[in-house]
GROMACS .gro file of C-alpha atoms in nm:
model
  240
    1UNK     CA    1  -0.525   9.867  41.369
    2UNK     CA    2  -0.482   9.489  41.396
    3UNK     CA    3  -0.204   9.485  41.161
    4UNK     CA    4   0.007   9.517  41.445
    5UNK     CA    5  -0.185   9.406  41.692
    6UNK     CA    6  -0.178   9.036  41.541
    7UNK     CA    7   0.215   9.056  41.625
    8UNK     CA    8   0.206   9.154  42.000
    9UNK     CA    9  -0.117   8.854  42.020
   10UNK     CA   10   0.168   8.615  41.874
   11UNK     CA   11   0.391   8.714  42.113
   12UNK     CA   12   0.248   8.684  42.436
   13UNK     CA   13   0.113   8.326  42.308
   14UNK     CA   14   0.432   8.197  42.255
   15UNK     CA   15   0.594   8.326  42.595
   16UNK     CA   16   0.299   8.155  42.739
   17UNK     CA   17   0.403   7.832  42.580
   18UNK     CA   18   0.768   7.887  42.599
   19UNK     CA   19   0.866   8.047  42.274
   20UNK     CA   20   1.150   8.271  42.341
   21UNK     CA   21   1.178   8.380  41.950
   22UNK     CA   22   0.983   8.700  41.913
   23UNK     CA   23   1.027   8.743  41.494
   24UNK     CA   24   0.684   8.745  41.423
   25UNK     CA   25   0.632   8.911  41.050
   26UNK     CA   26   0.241   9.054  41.011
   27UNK     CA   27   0.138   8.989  40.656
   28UNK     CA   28  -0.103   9.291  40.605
   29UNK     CA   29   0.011   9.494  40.350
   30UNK     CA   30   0.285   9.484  40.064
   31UNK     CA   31   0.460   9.875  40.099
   32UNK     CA   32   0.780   9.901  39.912
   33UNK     CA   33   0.999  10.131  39.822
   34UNK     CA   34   1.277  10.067  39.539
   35UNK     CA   35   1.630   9.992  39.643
   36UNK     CA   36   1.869  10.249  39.648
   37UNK     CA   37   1.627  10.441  39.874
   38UNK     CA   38   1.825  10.590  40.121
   39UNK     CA   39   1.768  10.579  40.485
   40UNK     CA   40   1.943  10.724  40.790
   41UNK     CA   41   2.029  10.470  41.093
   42UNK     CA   42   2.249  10.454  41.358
   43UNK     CA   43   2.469  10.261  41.161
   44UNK     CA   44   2.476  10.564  40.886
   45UNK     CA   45   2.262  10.660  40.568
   46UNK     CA   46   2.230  10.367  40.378
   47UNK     CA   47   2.023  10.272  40.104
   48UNK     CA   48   1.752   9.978  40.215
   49UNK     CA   49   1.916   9.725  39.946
   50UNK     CA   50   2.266   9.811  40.147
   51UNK     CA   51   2.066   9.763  40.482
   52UNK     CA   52   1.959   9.409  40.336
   53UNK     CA   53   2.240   9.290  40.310
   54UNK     CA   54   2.379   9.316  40.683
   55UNK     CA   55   2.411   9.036  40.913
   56UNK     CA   56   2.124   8.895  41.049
   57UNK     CA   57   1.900   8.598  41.011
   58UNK     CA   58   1.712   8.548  40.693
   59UNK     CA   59   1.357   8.402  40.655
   60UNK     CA   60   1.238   8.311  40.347
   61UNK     CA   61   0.883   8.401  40.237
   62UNK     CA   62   0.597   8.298  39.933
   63UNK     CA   63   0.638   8.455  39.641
   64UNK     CA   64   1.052   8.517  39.605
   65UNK     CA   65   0.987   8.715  39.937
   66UNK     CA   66   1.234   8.737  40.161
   67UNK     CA   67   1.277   8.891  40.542
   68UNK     CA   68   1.579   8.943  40.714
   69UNK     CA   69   1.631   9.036  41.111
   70UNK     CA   70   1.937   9.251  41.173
   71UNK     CA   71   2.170   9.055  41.424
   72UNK     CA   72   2.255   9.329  41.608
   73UNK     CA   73   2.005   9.667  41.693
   74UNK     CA   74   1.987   9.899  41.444
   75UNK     CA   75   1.745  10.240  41.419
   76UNK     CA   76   1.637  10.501  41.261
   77UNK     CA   77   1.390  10.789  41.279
   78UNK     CA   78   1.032  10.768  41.236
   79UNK     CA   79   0.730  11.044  41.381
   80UNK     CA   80   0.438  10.968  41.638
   81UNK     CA   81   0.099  11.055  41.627
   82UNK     CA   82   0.172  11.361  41.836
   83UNK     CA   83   0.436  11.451  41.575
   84UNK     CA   84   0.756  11.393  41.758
   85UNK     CA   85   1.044  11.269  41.611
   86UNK     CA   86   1.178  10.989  41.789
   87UNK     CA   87   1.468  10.688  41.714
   88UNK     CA   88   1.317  10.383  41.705
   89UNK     CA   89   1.461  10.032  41.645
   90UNK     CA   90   1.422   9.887  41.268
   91UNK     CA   91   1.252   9.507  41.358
   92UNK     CA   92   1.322   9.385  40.989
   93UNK     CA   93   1.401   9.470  40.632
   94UNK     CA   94   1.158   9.284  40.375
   95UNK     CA   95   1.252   9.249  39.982
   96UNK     CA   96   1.070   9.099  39.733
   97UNK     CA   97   0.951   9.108  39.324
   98UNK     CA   98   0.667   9.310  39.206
   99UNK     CA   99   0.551   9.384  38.877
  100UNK     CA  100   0.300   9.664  39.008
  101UNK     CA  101   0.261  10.048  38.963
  102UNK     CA  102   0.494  10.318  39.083
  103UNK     CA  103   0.444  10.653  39.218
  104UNK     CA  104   0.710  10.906  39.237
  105UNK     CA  105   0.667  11.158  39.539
  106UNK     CA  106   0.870  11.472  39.474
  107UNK     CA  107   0.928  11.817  39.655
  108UNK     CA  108   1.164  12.044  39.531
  109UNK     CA  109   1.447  11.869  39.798
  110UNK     CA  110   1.367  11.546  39.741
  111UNK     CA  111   1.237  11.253  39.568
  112UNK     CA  112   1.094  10.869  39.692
  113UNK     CA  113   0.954  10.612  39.461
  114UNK     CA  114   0.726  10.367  39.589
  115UNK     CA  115   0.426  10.091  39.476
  116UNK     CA  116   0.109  10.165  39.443
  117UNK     CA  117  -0.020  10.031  39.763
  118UNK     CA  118   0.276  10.243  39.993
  119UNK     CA  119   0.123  10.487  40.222
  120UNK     CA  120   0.277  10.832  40.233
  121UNK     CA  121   0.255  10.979  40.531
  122UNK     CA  122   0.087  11.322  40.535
  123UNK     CA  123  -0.035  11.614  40.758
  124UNK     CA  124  -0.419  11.610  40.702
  125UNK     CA  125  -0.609  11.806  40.903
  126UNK     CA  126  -0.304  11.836  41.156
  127UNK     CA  127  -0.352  11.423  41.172
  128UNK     CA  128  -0.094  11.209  41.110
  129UNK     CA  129  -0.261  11.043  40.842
  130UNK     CA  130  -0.112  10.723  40.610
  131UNK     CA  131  -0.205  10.807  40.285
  132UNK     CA  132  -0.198  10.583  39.919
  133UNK     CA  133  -0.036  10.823  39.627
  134UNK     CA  134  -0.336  10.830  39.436
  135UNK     CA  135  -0.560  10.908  39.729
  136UNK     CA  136  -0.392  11.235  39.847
  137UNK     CA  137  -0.546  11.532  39.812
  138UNK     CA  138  -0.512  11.915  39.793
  139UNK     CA  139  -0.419  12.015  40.084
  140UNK     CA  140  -0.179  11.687  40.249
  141UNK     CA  141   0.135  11.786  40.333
  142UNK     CA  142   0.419  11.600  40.306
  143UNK     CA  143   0.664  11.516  40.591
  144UNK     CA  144   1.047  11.616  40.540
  145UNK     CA  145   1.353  11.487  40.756
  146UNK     CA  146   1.553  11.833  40.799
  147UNK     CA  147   1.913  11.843  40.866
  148UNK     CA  148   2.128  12.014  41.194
  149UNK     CA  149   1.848  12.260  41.272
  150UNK     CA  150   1.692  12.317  41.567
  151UNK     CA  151   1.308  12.251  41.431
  152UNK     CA  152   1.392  11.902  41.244
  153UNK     CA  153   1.024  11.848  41.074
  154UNK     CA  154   0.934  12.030  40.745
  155UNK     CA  155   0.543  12.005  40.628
  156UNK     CA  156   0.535  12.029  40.249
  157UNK     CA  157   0.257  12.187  40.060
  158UNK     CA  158   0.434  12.184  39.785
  159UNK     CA  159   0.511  11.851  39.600
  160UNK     CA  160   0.435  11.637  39.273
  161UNK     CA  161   0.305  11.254  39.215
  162UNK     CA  162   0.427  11.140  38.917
  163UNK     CA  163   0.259  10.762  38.769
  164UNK     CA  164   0.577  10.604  38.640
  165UNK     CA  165   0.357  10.302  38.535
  166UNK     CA  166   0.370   9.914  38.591
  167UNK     CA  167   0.699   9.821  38.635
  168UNK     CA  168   0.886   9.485  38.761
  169UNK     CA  169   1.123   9.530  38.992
  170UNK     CA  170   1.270   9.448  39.320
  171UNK     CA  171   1.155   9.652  39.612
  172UNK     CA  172   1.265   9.689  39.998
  173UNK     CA  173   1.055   9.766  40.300
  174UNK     CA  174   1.114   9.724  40.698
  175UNK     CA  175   0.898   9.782  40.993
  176UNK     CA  176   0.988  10.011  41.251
  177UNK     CA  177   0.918   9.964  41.606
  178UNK     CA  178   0.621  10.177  41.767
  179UNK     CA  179   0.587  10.429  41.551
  180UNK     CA  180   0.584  10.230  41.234
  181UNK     CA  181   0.706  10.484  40.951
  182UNK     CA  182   1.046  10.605  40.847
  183UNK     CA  183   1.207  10.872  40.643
  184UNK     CA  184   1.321  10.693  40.252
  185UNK     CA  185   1.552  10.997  40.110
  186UNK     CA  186   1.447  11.190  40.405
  187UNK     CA  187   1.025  11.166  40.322
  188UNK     CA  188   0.802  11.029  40.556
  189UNK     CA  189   0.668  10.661  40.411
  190UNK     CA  190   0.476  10.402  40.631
  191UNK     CA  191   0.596  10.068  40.693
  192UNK     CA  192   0.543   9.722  40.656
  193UNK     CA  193   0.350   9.442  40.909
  194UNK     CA  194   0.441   9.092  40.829
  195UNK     CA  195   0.341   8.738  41.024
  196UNK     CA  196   0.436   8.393  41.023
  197UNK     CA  197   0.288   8.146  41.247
  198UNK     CA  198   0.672   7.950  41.183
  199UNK     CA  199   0.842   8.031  41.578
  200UNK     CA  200   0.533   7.895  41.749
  201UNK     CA  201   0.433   7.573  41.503
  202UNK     CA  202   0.576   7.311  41.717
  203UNK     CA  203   0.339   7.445  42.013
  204UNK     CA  204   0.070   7.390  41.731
  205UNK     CA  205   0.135   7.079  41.653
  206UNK     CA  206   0.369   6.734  41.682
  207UNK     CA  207   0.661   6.703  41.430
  208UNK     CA  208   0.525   6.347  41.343
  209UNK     CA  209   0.218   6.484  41.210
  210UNK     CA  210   0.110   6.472  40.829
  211UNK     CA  211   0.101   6.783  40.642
  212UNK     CA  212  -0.280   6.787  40.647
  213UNK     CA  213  -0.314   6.769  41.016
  214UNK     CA  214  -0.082   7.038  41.059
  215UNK     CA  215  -0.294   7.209  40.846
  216UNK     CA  216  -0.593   7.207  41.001
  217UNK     CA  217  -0.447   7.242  41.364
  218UNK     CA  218  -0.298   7.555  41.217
  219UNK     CA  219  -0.647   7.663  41.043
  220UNK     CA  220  -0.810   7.585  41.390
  221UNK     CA  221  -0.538   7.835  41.562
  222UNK     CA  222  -0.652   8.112  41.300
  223UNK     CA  223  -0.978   8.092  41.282
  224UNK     CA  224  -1.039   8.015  41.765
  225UNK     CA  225  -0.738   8.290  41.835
  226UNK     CA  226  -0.598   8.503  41.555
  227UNK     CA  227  -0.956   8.582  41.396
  228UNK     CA  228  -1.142   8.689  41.721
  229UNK     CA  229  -0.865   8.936  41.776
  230UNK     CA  230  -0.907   9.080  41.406
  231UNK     CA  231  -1.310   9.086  41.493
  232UNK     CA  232  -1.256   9.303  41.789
  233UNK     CA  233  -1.027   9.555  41.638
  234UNK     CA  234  -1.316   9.565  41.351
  235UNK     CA  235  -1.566   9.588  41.604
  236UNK     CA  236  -1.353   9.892  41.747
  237UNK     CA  237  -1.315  10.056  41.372
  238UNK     CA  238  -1.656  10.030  41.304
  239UNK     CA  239  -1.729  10.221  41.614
  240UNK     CA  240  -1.475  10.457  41.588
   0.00000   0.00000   0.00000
């Protein structure tokens, strides 16, 4: 839960302290899918490598990591909890390196390969449930984008996982506002949730300061306002 409630917390403290940029990238979680995944967006279907590459401003990351937000509005489709499909705005596209393990999802339609550690989305239970390959069960179904029909959800029973193995490659990922999934070659996958504490730094500290001050005003920052917030959403989990 506070994957993406860290994001929203950054963004009301930098209005309050006069930070107009809103790209705040939630570093929670590394889901990936492989490049010439194909998506469908208002600006057509378009693999996530393709959708990469379009204008916007880049950010670069750790690790060869690298974030880009689209300079103009661009969406695509993605499902609530209550199971509607709805056109949401895509906030950024990640890419970066991995040499990790891959999962192939496959129904008879379609196919999506992601890491090891990207949630499928699945219909447990009639829940909307975000799911890791290896940890779905008998049972799960699997969410499919239909086509110019009038019912435009599919719910898959039948489908294979296939362990392709460690593999190094490069792998894509964005985060979708609100709903935070989207359809890669028309299956429902979950998103990413990236943060950088970068647009509100100079509210943090002075430009003059030495690296280790800004350091520990920045350590100060996570541990007196970003770590109570991940407490209380714990607090909420654990009750839940």
């Amino acid at each position: 839960m506070s994957k993406h409630r860290i994001p929203e917390f950054l963004r009301k403290f930098g209005e309050s302290n006069g930070v107009k940029d809103n790209n705040y990238y939630c570093y929670s979680d590394t889901d990936s899918v492989v490049g010439d995944t194909l998506i469908q967006t208002s600006i057509g279907n378009i693999k996530i490598q393709d959708l990469y590459n379009v204008e916007g401003e880049e950010t670069v990351l750790a690790n060869d990591s690298y974030v880009k937000k689209p300079s103009s509005n661009i969406t695509t489709y993605s499902v609530s909890e209550d199971l509607k499909l709805n056109d949401n705005n895509i906030k950024y596209i990640m890419k970066h390196k991995v040499k990790k393990r891959m999962f192939k999802i496959k129904t008879l339609e379609q196919e999506v390969i992601v890491t090891e550690d990207h949630s499928i989305m699945v219909l447990r239970n009639n829940i909307l449930t975000e799911v890791k390959p290896k940890d779905i069960i008998k049972g799960d179904k699997i969410i499919r984008l239909m086509h110019d029909v009038a019912t435009p959800l599919e719910y898959k029973s039948d489908f294979e996982i296939e362990d392709l193995g460690i593999q190094e490659i490069e792998v894509y990922d964005i985060e979708v506002e609100n709903d935070h999934n989207f359809f890669g070659n028309d299956i429902l996958v979950h998103n990413s949730c990236y943060f950088t504490l970068q647009p509100i730094s100079h509210v943090l500290y002075n430009p003059t300061d030495d690296n280790n001050t800004k350091a520990d005003k920045i350590d100060d920052f996570i541990k007196t306002k970003i770590d109570p917030v991940i407490e209380e959403n714990n607090k909420e989990f654990c009750d839940f």
